[in-house]
Tab-separated table of N, CA and C and ligand atoms in Angstrom:
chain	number	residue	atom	x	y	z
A	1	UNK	N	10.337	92.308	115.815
A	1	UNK	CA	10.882	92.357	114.455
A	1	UNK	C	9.755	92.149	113.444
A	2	UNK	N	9.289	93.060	112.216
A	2	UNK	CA	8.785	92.959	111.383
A	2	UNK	C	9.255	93.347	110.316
A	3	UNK	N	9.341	92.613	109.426
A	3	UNK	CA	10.378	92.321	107.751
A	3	UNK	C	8.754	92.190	106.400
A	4	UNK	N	9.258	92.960	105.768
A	4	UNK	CA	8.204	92.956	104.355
A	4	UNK	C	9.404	92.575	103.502
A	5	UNK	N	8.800	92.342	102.353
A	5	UNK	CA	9.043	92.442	100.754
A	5	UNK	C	9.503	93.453	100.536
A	6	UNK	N	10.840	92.975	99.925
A	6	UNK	CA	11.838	94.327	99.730
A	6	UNK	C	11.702	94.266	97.488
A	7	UNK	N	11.492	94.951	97.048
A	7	UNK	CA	11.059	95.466	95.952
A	7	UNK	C	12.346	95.626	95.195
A	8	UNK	N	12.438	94.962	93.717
A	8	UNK	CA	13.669	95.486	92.897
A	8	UNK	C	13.027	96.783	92.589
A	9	UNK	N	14.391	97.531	92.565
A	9	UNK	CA	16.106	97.595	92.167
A	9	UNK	C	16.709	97.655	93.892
A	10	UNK	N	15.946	97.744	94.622
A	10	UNK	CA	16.648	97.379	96.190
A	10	UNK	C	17.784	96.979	96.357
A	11	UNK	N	18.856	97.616	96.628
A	11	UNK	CA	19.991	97.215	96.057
A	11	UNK	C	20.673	95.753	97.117
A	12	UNK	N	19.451	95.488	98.350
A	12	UNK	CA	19.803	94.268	98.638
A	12	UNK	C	19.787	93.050	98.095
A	13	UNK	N	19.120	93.535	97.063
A	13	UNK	CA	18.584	91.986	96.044
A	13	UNK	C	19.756	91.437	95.166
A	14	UNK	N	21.246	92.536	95.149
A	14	UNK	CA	21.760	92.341	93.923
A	14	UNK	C	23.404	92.014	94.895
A	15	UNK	N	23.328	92.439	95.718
A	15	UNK	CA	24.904	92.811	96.652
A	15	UNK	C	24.833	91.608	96.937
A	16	UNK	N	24.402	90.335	97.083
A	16	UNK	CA	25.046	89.575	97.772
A	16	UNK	C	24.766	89.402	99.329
A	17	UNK	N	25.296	87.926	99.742
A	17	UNK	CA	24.748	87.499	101.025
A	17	UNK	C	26.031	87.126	101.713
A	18	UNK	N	26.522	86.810	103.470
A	18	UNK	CA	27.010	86.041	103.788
A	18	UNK	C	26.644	84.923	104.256
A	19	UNK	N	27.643	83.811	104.580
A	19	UNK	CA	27.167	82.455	105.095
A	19	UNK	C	26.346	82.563	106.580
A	20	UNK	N	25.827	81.334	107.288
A	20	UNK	CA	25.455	81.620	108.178
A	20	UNK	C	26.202	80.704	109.136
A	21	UNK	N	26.827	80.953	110.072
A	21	UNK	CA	27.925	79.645	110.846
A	21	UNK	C	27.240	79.486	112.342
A	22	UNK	N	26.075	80.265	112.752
A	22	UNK	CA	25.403	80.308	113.797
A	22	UNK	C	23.687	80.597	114.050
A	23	UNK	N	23.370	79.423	114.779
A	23	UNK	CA	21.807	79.890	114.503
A	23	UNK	C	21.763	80.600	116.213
A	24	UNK	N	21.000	81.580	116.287
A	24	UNK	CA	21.104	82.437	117.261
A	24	UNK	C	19.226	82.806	117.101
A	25	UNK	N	18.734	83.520	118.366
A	25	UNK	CA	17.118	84.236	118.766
A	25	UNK	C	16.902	84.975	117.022
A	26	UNK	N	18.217	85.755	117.130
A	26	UNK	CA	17.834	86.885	116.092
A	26	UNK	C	17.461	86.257	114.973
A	27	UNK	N	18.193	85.269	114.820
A	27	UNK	CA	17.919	84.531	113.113
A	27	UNK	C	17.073	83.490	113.162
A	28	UNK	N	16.734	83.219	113.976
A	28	UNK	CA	15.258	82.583	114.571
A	28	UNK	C	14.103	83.394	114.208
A	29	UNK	N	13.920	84.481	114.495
A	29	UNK	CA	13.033	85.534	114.449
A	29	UNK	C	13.429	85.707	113.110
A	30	UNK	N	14.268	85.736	112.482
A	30	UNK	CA	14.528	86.018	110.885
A	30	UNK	C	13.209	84.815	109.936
A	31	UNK	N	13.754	83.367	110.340
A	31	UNK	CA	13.010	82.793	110.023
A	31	UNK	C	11.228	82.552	110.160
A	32	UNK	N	11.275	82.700	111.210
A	32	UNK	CA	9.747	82.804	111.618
A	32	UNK	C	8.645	83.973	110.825
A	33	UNK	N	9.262	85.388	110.125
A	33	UNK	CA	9.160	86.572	109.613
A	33	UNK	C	8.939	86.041	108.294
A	34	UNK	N	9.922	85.244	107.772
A	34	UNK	CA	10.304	85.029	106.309
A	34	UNK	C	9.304	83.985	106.369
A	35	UNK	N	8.798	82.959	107.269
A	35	UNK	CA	7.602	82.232	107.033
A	35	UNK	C	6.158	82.897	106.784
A	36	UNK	N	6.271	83.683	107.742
A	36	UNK	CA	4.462	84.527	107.921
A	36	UNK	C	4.539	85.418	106.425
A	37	UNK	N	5.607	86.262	105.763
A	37	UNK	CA	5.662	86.702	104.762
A	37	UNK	C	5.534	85.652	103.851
A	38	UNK	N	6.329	84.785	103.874
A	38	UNK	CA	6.247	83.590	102.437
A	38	UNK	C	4.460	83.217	102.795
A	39	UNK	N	3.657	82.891	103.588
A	39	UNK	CA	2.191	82.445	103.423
A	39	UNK	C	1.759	83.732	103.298
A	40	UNK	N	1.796	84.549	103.812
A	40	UNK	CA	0.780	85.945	103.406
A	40	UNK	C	1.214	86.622	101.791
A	41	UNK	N	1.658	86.213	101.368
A	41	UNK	CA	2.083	86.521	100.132
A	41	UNK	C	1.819	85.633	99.167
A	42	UNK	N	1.556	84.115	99.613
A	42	UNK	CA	0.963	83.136	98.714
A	42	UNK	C	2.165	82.837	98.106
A	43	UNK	N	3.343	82.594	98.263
A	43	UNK	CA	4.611	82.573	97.427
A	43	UNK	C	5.494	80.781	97.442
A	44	UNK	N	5.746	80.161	96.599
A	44	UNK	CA	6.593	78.344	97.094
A	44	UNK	C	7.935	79.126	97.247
A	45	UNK	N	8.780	80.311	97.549
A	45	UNK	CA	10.047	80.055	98.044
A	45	UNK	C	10.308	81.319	98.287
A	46	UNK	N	11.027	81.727	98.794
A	46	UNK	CA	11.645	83.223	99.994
A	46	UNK	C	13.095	82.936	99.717
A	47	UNK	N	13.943	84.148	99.714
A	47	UNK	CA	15.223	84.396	99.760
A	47	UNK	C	15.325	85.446	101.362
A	48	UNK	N	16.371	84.893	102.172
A	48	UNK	CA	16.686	86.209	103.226
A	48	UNK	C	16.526	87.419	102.395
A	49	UNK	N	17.169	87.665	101.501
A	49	UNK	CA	17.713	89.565	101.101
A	49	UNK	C	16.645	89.952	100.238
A	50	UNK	N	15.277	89.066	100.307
A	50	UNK	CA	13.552	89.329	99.958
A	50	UNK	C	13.336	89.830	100.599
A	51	UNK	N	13.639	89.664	102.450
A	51	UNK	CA	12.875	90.569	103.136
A	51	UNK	C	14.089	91.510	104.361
A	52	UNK	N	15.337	91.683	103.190
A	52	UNK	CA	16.060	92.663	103.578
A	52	UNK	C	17.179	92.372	104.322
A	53	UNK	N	17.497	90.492	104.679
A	53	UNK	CA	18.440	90.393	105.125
A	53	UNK	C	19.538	89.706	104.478
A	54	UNK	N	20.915	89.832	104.447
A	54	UNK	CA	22.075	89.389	103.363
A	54	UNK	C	22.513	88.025	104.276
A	55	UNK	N	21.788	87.396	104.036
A	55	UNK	CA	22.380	86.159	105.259
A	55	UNK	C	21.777	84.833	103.650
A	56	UNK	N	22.712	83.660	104.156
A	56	UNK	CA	22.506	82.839	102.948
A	56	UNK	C	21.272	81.786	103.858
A	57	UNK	N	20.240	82.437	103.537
A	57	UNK	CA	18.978	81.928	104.060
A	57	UNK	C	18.232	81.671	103.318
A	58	UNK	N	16.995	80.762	103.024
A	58	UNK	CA	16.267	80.589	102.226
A	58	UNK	C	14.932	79.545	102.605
A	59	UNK	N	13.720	79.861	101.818
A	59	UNK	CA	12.312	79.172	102.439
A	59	UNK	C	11.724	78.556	101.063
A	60	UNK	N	11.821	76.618	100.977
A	60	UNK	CA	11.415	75.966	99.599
A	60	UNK	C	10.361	75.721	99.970
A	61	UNK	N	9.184	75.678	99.488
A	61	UNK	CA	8.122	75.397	99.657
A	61	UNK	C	7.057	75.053	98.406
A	62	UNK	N	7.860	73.850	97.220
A	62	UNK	CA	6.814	73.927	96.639
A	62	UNK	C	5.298	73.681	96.195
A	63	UNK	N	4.683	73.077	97.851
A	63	UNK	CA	3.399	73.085	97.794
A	63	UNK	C	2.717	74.249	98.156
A	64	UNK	N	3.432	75.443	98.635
A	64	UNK	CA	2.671	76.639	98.629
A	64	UNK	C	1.887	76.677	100.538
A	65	UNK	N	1.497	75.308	100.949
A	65	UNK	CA	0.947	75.320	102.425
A	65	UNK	C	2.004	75.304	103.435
A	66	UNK	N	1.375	76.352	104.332
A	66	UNK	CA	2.298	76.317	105.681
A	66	UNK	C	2.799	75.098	106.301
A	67	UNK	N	3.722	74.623	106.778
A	67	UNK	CA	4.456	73.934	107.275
A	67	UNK	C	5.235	72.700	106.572
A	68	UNK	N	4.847	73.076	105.330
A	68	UNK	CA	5.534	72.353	104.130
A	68	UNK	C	6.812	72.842	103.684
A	69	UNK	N	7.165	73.913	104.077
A	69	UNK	CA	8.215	74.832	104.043
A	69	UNK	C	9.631	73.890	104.270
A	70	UNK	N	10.832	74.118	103.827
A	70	UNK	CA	11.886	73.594	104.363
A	70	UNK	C	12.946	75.020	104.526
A	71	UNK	N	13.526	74.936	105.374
A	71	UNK	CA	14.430	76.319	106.146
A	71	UNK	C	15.504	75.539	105.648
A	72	UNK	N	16.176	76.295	104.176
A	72	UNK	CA	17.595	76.200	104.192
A	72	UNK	C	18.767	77.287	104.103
A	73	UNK	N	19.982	76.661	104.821
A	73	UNK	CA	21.187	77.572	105.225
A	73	UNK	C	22.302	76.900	104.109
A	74	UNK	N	22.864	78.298	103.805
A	74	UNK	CA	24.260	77.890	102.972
A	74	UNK	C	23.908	76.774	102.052
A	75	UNK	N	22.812	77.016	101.374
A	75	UNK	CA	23.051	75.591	100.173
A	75	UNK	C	24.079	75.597	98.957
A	76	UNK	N	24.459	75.008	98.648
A	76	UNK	CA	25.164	75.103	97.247
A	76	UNK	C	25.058	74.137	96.384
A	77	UNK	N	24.944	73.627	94.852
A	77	UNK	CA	24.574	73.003	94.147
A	77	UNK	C	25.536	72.321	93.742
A	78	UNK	N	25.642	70.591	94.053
A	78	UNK	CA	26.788	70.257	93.498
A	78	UNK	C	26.462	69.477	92.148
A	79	UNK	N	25.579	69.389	91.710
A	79	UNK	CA	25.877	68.936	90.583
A	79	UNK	C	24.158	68.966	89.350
A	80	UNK	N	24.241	69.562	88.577
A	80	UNK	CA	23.027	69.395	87.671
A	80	UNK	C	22.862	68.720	86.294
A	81	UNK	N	21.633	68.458	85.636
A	81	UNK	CA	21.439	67.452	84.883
A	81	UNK	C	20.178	68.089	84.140
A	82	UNK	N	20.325	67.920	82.662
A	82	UNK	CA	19.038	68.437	82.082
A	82	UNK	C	19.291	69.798	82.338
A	83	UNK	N	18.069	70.481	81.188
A	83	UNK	CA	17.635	71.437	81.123
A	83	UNK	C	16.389	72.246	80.493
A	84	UNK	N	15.157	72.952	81.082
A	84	UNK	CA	13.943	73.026	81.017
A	84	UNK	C	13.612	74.150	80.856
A	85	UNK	N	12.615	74.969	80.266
A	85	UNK	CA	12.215	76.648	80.491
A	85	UNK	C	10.597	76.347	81.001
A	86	UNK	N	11.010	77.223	81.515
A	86	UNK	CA	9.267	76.870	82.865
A	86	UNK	C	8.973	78.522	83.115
A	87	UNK	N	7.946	79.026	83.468
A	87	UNK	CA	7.510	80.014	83.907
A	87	UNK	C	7.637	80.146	85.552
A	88	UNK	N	8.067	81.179	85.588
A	88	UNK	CA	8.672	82.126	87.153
A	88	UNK	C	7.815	83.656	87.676
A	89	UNK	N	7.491	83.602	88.326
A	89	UNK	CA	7.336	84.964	89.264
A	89	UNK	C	8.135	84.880	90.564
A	90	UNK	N	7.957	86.149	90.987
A	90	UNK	CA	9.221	86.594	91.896
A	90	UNK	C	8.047	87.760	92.676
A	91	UNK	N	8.373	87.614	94.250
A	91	UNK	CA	7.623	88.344	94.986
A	91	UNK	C	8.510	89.657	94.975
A	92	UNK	N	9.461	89.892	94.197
A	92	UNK	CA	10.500	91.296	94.659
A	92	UNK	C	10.356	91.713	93.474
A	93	UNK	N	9.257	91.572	92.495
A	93	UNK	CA	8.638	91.664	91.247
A	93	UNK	C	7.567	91.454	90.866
A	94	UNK	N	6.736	92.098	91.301
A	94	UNK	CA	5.082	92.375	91.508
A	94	UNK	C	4.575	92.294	90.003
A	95	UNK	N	3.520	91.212	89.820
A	95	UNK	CA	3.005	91.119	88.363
A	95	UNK	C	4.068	91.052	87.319
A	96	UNK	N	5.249	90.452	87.526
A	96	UNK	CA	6.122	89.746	86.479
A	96	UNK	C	6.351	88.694	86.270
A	97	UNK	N	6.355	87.932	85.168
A	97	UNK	CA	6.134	86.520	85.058
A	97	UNK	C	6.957	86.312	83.809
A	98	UNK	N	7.787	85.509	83.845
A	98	UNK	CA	8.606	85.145	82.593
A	98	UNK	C	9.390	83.481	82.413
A	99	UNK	N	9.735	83.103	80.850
A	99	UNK	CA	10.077	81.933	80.955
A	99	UNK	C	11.408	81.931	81.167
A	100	UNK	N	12.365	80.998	81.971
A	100	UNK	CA	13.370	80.640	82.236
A	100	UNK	C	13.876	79.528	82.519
A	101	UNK	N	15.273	79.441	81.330
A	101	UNK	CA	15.674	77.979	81.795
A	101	UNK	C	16.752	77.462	83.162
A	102	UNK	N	16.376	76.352	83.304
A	102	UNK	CA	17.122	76.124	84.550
A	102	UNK	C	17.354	74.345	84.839
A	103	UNK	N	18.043	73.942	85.141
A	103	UNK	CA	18.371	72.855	85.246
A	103	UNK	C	17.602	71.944	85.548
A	104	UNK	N	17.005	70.528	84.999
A	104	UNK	CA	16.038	69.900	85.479
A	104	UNK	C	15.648	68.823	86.695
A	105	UNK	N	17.211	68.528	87.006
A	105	UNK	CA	17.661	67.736	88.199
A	105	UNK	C	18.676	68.224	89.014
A	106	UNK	N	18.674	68.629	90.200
A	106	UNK	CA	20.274	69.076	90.671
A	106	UNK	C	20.625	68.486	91.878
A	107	UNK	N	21.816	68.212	92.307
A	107	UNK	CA	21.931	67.832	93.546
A	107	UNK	C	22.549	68.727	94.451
A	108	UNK	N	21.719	68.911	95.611
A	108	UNK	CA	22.085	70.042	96.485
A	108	UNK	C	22.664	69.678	98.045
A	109	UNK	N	23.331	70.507	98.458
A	109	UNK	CA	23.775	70.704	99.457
A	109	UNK	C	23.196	71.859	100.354
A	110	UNK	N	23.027	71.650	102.302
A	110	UNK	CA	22.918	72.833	102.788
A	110	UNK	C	22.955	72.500	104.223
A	111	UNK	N	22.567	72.989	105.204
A	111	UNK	CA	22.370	73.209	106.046
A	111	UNK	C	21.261	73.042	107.292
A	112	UNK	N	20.287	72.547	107.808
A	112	UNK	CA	18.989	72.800	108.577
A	112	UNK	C	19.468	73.609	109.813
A	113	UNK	N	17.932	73.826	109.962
A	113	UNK	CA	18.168	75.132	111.074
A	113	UNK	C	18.577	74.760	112.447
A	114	UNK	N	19.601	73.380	112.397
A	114	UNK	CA	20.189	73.147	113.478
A	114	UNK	C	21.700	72.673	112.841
A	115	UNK	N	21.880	73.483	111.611
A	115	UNK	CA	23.035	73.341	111.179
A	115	UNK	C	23.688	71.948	111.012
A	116	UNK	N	22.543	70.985	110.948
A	116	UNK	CA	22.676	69.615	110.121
A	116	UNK	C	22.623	70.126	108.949
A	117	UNK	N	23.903	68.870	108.329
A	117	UNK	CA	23.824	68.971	106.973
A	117	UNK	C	23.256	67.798	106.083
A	118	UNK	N	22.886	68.250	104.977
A	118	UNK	CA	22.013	67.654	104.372
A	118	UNK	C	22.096	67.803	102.892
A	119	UNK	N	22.112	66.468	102.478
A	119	UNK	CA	21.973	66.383	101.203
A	119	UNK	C	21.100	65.641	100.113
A	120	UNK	N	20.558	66.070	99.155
A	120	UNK	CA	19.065	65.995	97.968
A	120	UNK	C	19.172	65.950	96.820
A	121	UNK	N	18.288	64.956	95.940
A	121	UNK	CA	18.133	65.167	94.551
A	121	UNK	C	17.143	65.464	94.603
A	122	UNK	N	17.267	66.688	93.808
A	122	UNK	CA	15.351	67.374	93.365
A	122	UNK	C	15.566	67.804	91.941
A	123	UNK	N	13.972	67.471	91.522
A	123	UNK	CA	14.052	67.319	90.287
A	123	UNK	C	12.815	67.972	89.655
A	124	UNK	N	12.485	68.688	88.472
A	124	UNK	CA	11.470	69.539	88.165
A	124	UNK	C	11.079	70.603	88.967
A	125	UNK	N	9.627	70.834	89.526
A	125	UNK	CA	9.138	72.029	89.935
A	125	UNK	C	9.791	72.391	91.188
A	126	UNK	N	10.182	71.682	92.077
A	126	UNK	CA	11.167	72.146	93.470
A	126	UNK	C	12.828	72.451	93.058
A	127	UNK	N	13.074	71.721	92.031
A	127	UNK	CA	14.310	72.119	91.939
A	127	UNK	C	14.471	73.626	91.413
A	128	UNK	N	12.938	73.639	90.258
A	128	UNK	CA	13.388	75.137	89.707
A	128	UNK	C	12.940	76.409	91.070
A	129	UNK	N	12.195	76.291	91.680
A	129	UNK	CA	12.294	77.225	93.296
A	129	UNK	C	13.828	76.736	93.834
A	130	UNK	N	14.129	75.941	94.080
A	130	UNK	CA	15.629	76.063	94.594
A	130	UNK	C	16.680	76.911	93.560
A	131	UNK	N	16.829	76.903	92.839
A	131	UNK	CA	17.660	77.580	91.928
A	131	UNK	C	17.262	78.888	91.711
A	132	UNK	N	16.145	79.447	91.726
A	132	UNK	CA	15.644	80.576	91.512
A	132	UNK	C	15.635	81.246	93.146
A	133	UNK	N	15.742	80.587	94.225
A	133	UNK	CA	15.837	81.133	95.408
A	133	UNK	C	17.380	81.623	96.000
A	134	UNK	N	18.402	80.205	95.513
A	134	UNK	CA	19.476	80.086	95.820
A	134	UNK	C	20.072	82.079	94.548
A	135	UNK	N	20.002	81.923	93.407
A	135	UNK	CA	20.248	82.577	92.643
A	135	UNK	C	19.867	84.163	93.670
A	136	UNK	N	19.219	84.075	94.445
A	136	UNK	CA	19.383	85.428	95.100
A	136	UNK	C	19.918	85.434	95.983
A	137	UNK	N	20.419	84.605	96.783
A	137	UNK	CA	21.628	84.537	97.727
A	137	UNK	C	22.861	85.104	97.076
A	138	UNK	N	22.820	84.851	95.439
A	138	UNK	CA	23.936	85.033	95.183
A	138	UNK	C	23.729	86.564	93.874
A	139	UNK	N	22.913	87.682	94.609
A	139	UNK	CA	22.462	88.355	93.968
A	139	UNK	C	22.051	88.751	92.573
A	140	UNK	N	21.319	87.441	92.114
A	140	UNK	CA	21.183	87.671	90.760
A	140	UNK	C	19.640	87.429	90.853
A	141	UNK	N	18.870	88.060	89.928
A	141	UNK	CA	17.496	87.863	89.736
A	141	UNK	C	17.314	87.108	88.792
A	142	UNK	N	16.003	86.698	88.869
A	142	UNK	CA	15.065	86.301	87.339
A	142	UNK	C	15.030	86.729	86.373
A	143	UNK	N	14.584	88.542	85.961
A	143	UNK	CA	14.452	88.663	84.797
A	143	UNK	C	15.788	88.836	84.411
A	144	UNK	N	17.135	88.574	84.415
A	144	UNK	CA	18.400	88.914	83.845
A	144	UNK	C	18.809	86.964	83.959
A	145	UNK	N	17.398	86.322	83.611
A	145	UNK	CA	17.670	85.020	83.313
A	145	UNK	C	16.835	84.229	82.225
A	146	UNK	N	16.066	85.153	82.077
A	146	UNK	CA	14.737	85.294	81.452
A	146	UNK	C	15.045	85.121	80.005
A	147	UNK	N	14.175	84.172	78.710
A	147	UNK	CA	14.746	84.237	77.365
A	147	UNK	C	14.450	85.527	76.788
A	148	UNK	N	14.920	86.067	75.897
A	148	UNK	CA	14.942	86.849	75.092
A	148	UNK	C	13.530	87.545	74.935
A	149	UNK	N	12.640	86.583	74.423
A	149	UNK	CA	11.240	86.994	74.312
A	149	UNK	C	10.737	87.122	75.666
A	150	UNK	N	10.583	86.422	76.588
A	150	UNK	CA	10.324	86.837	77.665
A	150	UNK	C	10.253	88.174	78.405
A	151	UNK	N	12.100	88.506	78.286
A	151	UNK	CA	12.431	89.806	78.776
A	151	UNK	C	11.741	90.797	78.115
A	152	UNK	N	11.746	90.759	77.023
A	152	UNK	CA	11.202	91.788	76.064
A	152	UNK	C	9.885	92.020	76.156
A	153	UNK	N	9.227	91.054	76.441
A	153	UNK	CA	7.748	91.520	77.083
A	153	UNK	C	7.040	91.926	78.482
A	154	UNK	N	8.419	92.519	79.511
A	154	UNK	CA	8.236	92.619	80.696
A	154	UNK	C	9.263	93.839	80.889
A	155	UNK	N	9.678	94.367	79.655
A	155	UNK	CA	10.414	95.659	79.609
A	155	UNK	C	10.076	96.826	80.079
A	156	UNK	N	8.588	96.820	79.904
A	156	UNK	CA	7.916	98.605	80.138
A	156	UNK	C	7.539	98.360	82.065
A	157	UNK	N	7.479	97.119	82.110
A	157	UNK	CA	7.394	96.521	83.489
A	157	UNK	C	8.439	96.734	84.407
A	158	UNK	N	9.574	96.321	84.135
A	158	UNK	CA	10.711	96.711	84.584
A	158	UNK	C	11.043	97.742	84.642
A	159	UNK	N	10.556	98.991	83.903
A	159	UNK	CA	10.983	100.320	83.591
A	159	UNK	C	10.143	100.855	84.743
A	160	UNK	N	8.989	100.640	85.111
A	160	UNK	CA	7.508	100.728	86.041
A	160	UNK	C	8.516	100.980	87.787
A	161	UNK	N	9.032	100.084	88.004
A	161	UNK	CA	9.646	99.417	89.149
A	161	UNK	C	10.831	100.387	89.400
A	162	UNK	N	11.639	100.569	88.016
A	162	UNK	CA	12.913	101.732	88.382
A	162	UNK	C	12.582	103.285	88.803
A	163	UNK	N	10.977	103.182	87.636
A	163	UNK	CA	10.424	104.412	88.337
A	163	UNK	C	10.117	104.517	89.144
A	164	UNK	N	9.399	103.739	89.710
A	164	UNK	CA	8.873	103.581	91.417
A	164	UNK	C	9.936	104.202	92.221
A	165	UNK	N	10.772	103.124	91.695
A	165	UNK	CA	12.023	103.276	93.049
A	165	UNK	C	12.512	104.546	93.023
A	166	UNK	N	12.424	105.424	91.614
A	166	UNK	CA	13.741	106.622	91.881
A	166	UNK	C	12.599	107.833	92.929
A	167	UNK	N	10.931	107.372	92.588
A	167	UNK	CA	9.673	108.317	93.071
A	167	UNK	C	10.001	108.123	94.867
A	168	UNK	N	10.560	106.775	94.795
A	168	UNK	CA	10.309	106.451	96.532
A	168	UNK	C	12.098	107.235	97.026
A	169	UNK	N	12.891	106.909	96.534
A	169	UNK	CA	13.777	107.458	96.847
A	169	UNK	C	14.128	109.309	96.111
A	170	UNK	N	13.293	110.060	95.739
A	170	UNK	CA	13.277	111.461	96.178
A	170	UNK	C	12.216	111.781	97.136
A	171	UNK	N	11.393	110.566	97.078
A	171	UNK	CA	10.751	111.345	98.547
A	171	UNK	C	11.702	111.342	100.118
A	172	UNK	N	12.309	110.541	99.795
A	172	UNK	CA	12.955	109.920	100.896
A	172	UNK	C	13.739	111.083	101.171
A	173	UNK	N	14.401	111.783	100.403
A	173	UNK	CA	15.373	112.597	101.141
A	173	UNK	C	14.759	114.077	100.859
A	174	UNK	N	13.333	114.169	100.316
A	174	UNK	CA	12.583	115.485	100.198
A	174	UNK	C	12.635	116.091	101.465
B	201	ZN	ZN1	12.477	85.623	93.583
């Protein structure tokens, strides 16, 4: 199994994920993929449907070094506090960078990859990778979170990416 960086407008990025109620070889190998991609990419957090799979999977990592990583399943946010605008990039968005607000404390819920559950207060720079990771489980991106000015300066950028995609998909069926 080998999994890359799946690129917006990919329409896996936006459809949505299911839960995960079983850890099995295959989703083992899911994880292990989504690790070697999250360090070869230099990236603090991975979504499954980043590298093409709709499973509610996800890789926090906000020191950026291998094995600092935490593998979470099915998280959900039960409760947040504060609110901050911080700067974001997104590996399914090559050279885009924008400010976005997002909650400054949250308390989360999820899963480990032995389907212990587990629960966290995180607060500042890990919380905003959790929210910005979780947010693609639940097919929504960054820049459609992005302030006003932000978006607006990553417009001709975004336009770059739709072109790409419509160039890659007429070759595809040329
Ligand atoms: Zn992202």
């Amino acid at each position: 199994m080998k999994l890359d960086i799946v690129i917006w407008p990919d329409p896996v990025l936006t459809d949505g994920t299911a839960p995960i109620t079983e850890v099995d070889d295959d989703l083992r190998q899911v994880v292990g993929e989504m690790r070697r991609v999250l360090f070869e990419e230099r990236g603090v957090g991975l979504a499954a449907p980043q590298v093409g799979i709709a499973r509610r999977l996800m890789l926090v990592c906000p020191s950026g070094d291998p094995g600092d990583e935490v593998v979470v399943l099915n998280p959900e946010i039960l409760s947040v506090e504060g609110s901050e605008t911080g700067e974001e990039g997104c590996l399914s968005f090559p050279s885009i960078y924008g400010k976005v607000p997002r909650a400054v404390t949250i308390r989360v819920r999820y899963q480990d990859l032995d389907l212990r559950e587990r629960e966290l207060e995180l607060s500042g720079w890990v919380a905003r990778i959790f929210q910005h990771e979780l947010d693609h489980l639940n097919g929504e991106v960054f820049i459609d979170k992005m302030t006003p000015e932000s978006r607006e300066k990553v417009e001709d950028q975004i336009e770059d990416l739709r072109e790409q995609d419509r160039r890659r998909s007429a070759e595809s069926t040329a």
